[in-house]
Every structure is written in C-alpha cells, then in structure tokens.
Short mmCIF file of N, CA and C in Angstrom, two decimals:
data_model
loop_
_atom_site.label_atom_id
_atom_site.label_comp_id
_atom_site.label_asym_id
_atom_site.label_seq_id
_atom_site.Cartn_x
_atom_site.Cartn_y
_atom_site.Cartn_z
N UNK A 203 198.85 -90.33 -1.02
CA UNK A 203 197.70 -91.18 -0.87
C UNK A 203 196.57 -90.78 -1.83
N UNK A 204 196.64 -89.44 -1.30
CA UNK A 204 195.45 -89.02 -2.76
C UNK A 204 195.72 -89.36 -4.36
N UNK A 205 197.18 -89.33 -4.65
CA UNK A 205 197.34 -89.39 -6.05
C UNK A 205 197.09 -91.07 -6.28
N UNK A 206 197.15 -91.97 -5.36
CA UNK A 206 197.29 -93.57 -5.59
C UNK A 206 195.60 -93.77 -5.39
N UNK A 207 194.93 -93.00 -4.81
CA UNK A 207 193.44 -93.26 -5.35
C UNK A 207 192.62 -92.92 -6.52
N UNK A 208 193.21 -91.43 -6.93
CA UNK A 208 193.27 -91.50 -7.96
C UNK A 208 193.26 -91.95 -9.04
N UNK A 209 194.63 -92.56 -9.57
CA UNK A 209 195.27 -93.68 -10.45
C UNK A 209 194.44 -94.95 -10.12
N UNK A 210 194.38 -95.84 -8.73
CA UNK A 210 193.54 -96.84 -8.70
C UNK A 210 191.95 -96.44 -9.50
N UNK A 211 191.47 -94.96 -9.11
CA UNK A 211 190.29 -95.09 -9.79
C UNK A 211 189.80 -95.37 -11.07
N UNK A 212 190.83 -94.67 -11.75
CA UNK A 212 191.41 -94.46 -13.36
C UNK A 212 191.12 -96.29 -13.60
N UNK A 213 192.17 -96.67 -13.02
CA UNK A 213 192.62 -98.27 -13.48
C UNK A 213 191.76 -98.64 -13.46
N UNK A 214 190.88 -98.94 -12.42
CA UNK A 214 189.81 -100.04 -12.16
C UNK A 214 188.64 -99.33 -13.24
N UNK A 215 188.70 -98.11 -13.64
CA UNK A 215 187.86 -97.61 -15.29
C UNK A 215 187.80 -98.42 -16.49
N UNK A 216 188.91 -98.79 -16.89
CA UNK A 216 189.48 -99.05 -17.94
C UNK A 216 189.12 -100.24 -18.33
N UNK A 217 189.04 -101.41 -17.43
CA UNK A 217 188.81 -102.93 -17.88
C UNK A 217 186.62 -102.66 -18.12
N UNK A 218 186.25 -101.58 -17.59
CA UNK A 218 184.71 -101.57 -17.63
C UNK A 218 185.07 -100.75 -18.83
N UNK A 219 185.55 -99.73 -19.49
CA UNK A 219 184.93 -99.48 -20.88
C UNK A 219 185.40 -100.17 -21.27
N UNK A 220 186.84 -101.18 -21.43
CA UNK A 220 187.03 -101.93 -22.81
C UNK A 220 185.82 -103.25 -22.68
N UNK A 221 184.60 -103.66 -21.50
CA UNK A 221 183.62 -104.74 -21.33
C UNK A 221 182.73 -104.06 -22.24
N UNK A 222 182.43 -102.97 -21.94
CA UNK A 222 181.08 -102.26 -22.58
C UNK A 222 181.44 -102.18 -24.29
N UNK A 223 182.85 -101.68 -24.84
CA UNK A 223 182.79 -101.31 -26.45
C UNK A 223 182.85 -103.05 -26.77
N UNK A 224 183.08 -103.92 -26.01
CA UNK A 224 183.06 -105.18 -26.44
C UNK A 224 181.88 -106.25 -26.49
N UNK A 225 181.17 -105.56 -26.06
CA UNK A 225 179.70 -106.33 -25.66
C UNK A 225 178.64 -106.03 -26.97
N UNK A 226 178.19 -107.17 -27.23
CA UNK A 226 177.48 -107.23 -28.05
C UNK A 226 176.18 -107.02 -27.93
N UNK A 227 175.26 -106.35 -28.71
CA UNK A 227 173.70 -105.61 -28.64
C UNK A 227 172.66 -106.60 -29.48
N UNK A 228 172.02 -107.23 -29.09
CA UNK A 228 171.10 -107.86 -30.26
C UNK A 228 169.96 -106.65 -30.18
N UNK A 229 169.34 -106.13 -30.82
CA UNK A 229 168.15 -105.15 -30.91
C UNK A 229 167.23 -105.26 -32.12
N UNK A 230 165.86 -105.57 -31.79
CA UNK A 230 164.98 -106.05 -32.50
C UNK A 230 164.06 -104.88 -32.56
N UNK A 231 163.62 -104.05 -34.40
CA UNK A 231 162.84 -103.39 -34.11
C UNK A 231 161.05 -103.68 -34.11
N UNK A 232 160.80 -104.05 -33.20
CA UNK A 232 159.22 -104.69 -32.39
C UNK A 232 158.54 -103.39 -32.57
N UNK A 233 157.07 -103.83 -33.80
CA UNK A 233 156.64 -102.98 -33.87
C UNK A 233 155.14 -102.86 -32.68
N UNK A 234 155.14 -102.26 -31.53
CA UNK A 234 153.98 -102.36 -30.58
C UNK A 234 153.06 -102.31 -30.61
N UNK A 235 152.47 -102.22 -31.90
CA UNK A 235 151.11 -102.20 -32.47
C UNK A 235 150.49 -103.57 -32.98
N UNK A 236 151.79 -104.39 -32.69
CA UNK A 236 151.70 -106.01 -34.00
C UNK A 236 152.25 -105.92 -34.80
N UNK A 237 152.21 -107.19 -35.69
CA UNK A 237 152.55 -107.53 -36.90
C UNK A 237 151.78 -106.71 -37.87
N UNK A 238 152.22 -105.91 -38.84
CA UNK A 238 151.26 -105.69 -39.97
C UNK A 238 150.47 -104.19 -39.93
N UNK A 239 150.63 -103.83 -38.81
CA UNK A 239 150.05 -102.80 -38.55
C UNK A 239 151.09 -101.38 -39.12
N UNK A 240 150.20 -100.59 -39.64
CA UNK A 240 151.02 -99.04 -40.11
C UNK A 240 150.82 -97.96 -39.86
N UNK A 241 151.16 -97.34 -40.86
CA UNK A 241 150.67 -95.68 -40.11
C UNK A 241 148.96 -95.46 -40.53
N UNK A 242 148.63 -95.86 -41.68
CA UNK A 242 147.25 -95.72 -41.25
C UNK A 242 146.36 -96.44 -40.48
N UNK A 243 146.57 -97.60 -40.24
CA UNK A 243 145.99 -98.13 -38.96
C UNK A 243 146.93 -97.24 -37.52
N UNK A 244 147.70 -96.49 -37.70
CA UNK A 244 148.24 -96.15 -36.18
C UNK A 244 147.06 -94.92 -35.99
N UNK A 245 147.40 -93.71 -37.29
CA UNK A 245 146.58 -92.69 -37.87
C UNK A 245 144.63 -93.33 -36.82
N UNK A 246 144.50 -94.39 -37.36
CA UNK A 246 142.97 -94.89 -37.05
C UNK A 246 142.60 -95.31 -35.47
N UNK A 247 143.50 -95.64 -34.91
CA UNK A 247 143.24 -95.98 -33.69
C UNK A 247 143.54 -94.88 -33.27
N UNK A 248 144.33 -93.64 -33.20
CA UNK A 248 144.63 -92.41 -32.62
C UNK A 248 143.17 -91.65 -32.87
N UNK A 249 142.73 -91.69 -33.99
CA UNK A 249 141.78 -91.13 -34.38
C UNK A 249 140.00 -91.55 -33.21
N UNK A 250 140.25 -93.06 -33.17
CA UNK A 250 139.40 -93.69 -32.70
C UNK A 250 139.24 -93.16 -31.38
N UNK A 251 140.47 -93.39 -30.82
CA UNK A 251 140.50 -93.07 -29.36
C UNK A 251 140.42 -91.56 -28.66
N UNK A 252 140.66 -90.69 -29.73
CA UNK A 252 140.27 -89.56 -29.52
C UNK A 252 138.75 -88.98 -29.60
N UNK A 253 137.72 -89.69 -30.35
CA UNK A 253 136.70 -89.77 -30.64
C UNK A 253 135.85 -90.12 -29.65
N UNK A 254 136.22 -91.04 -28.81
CA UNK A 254 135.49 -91.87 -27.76
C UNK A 254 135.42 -90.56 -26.78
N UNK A 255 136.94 -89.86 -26.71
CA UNK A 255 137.30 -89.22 -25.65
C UNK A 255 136.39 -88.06 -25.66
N UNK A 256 136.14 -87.10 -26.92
CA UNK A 256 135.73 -86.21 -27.30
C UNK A 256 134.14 -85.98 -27.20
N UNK A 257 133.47 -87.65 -27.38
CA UNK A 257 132.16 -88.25 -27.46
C UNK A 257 132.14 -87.99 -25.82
N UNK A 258 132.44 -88.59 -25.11
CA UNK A 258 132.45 -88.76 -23.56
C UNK A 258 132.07 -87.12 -22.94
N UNK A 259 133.48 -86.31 -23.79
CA UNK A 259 133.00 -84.53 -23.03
C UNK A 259 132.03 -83.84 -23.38
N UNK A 260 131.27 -84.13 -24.25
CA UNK A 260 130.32 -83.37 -25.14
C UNK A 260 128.98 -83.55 -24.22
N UNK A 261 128.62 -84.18 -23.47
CA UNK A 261 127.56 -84.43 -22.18
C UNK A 261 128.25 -83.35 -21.32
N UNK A 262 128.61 -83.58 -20.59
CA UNK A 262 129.56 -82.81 -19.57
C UNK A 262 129.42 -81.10 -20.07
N UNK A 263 130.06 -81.04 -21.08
CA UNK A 263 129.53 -79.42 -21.72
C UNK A 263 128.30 -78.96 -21.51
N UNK A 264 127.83 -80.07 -22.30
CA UNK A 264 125.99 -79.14 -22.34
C UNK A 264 125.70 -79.17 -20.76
N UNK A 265 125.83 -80.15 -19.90
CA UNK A 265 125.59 -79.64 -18.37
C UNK A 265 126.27 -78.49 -18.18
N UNK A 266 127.64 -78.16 -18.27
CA UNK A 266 128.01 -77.09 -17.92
C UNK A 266 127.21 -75.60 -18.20
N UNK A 267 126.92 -76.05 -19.46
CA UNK A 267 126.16 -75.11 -20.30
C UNK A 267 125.16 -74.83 -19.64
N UNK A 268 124.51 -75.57 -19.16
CA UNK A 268 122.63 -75.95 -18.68
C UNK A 268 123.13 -74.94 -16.94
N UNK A 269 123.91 -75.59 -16.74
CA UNK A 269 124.69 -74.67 -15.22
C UNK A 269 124.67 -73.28 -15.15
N UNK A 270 125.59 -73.16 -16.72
CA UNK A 270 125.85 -71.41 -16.79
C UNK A 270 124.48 -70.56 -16.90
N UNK A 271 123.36 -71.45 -17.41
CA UNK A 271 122.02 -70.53 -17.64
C UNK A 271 121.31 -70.77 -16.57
N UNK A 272 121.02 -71.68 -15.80
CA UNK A 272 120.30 -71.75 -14.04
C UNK A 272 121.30 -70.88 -13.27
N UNK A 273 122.59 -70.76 -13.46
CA UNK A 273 123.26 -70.03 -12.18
C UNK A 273 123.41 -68.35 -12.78
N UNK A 274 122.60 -68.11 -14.11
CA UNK A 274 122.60 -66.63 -14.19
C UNK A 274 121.99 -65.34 -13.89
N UNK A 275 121.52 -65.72 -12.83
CA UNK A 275 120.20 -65.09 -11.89
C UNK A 275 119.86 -63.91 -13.14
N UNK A 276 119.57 -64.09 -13.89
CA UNK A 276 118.22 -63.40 -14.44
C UNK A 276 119.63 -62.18 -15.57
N UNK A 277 120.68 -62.60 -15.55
CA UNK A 277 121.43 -61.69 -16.58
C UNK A 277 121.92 -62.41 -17.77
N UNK A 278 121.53 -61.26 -19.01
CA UNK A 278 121.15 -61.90 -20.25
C UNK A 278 122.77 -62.24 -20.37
N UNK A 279 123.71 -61.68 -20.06
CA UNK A 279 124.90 -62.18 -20.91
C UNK A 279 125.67 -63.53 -20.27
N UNK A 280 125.36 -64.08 -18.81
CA UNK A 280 125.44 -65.27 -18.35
C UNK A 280 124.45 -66.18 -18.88
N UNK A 281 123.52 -65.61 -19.22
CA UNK A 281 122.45 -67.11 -19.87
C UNK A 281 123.06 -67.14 -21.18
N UNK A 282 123.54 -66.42 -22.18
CA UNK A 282 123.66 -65.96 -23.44
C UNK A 282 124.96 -67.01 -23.38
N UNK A 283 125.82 -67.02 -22.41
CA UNK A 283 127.11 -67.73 -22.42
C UNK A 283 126.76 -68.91 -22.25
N UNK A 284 125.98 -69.48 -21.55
CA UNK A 284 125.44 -70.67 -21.44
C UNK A 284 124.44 -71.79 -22.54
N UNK A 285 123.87 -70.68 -23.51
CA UNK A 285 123.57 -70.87 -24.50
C UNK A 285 124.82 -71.41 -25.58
N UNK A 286 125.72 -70.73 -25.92
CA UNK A 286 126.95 -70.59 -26.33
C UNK A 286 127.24 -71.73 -26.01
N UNK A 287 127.57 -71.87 -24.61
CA UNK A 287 128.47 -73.32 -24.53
C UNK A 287 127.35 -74.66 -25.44
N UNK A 288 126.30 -74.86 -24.78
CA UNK A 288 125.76 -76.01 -25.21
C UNK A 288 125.60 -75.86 -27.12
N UNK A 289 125.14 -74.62 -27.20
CA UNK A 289 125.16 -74.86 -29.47
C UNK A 289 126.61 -75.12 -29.56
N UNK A 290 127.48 -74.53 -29.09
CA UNK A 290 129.00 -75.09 -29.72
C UNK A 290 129.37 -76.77 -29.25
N UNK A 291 129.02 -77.22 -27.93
CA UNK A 291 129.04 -78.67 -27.81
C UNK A 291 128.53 -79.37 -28.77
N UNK A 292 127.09 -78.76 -29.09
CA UNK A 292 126.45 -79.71 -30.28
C UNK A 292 127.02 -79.55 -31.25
N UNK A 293 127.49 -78.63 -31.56
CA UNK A 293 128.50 -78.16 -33.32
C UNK A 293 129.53 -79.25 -33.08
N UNK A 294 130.34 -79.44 -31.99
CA UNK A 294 131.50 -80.21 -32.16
C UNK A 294 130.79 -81.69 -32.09
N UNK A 295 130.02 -82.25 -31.66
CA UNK A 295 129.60 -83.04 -31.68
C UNK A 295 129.02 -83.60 -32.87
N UNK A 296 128.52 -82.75 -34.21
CA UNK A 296 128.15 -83.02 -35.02
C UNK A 296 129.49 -83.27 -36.01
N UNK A 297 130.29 -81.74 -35.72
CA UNK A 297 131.71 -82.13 -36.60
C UNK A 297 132.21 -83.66 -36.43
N UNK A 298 132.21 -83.99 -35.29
CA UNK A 298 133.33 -85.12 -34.99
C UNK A 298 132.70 -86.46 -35.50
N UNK A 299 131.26 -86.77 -35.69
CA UNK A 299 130.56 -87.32 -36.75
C UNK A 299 130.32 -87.26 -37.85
N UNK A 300 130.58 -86.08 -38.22
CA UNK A 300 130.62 -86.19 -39.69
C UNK A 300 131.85 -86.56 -40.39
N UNK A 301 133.01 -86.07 -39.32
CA UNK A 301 134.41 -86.27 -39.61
C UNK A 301 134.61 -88.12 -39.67
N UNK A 302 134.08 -88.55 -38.86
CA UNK A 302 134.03 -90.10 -38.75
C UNK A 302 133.58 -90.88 -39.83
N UNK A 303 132.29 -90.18 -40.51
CA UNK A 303 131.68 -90.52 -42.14
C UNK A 303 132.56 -90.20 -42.69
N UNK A 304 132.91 -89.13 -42.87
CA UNK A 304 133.88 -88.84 -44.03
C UNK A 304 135.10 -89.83 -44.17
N UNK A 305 135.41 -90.00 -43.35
CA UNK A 305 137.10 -90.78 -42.99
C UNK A 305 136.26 -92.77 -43.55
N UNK A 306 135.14 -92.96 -43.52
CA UNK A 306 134.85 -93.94 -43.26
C UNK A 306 134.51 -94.04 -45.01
N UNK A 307 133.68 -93.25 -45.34
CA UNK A 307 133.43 -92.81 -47.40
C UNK A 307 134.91 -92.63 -47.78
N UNK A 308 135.61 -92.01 -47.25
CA UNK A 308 136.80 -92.05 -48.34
C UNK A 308 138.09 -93.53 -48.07
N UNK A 309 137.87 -93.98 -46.78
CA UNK A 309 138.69 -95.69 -46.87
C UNK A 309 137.68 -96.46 -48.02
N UNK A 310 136.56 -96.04 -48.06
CA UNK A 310 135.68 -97.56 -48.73
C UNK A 310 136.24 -97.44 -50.41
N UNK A 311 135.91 -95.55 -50.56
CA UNK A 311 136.62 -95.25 -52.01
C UNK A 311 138.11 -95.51 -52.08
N UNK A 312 139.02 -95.84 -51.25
CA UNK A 312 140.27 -95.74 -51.50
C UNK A 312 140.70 -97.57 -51.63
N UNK A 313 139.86 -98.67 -50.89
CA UNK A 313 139.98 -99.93 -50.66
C UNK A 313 139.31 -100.51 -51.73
N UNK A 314 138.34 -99.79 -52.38
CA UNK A 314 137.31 -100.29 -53.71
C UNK A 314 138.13 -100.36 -54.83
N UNK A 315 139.24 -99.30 -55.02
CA UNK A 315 139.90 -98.83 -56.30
C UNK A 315 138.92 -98.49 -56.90
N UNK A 316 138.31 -97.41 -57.13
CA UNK A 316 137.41 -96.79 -57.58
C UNK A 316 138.29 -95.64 -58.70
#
C-alpha cells in the first residue's frame, strides 16, 4: 500500500511539471519610476527624500541638545555635551545645504553645456 502511494504520488507529479516547462511567461520590464526616468533622476529623488528626512531631525537634535544642558545640574562636561550636540546639528544642517547648492550649480553647469 505504501509503495502504490508512493508511485501514485510520483505520477500525479509529472503531468504538473511537464504544465509548468510548457507555460508561457509574458514579462514586461516596467520601469516604477515612469517612463523616461533614470538613474539620475532615481540618484535625485533618493537624494531629495533623504534631505527632507535629515531637514525634519535637525530640530529634534538641537532640543535634545537644549535637554542635555538644562538636565546637567551644574556639570561642565554634561552641558559641554549638550553644546556639542546642537553646533554639530547646525554643522549638518549647513552641510546638507550646501550639498543641495552644490548638486543644484553643477546640474545647471552640466545641462548648459558649458
């Protein structure tokens, strides 16, 4: 009995792979960005959206920051850290704007043919 379930299992296999190597695939490569769109427009919206994201935490820091120096009851190296956080928020905050000019001066020079 066991060997005839077996073999039935086998059998009833066989007519499903020869359906599957016989079946035909239409596959379209759809680019999800649109028509027309590439890697430097992919490059630009990655860029974009990271920017917003980055813009958004840079508040949030300097509070943290502003936190670490009210909650340092009177010790210089907890206010000193708190200092720290908020000048480095503003540093990144300035990088990530200037990085945005830059990227924005060198498309205008690269689209001008200069």
């Amino acid at each position: 009995m066991k060997k005839f379930k077996k073999i039935f299992a086998h059998l009833a296999l066989i007519p499903m792979s020869l359906a599957a190597s016989t079946t035909e695939v239409n596959l379209q490569d759809v680019n999800p960005l649109g028509a027309g769109v590439g890697l430097p427009e992919l490059i630009k919206k990655i860029f974009d959206g990271l920017s917003v994201l980055l813009i958004a935490i840079v508040p949030i820091m300097i509070i943290i920051g502003a936190f670490q120096m009210m909650f340092s009851a009177g010790d210089p190296v907890k206010f000193a850290k708190g200092q720290k956080t908020i000048v480095y928020a503003v540093i990144g905050l300035a990088v990530l704007l200037l990085s945005q000019g830059i990227v924005a001066i060198v498309e205008r020079i690269l689209l001008s043919g200069v």
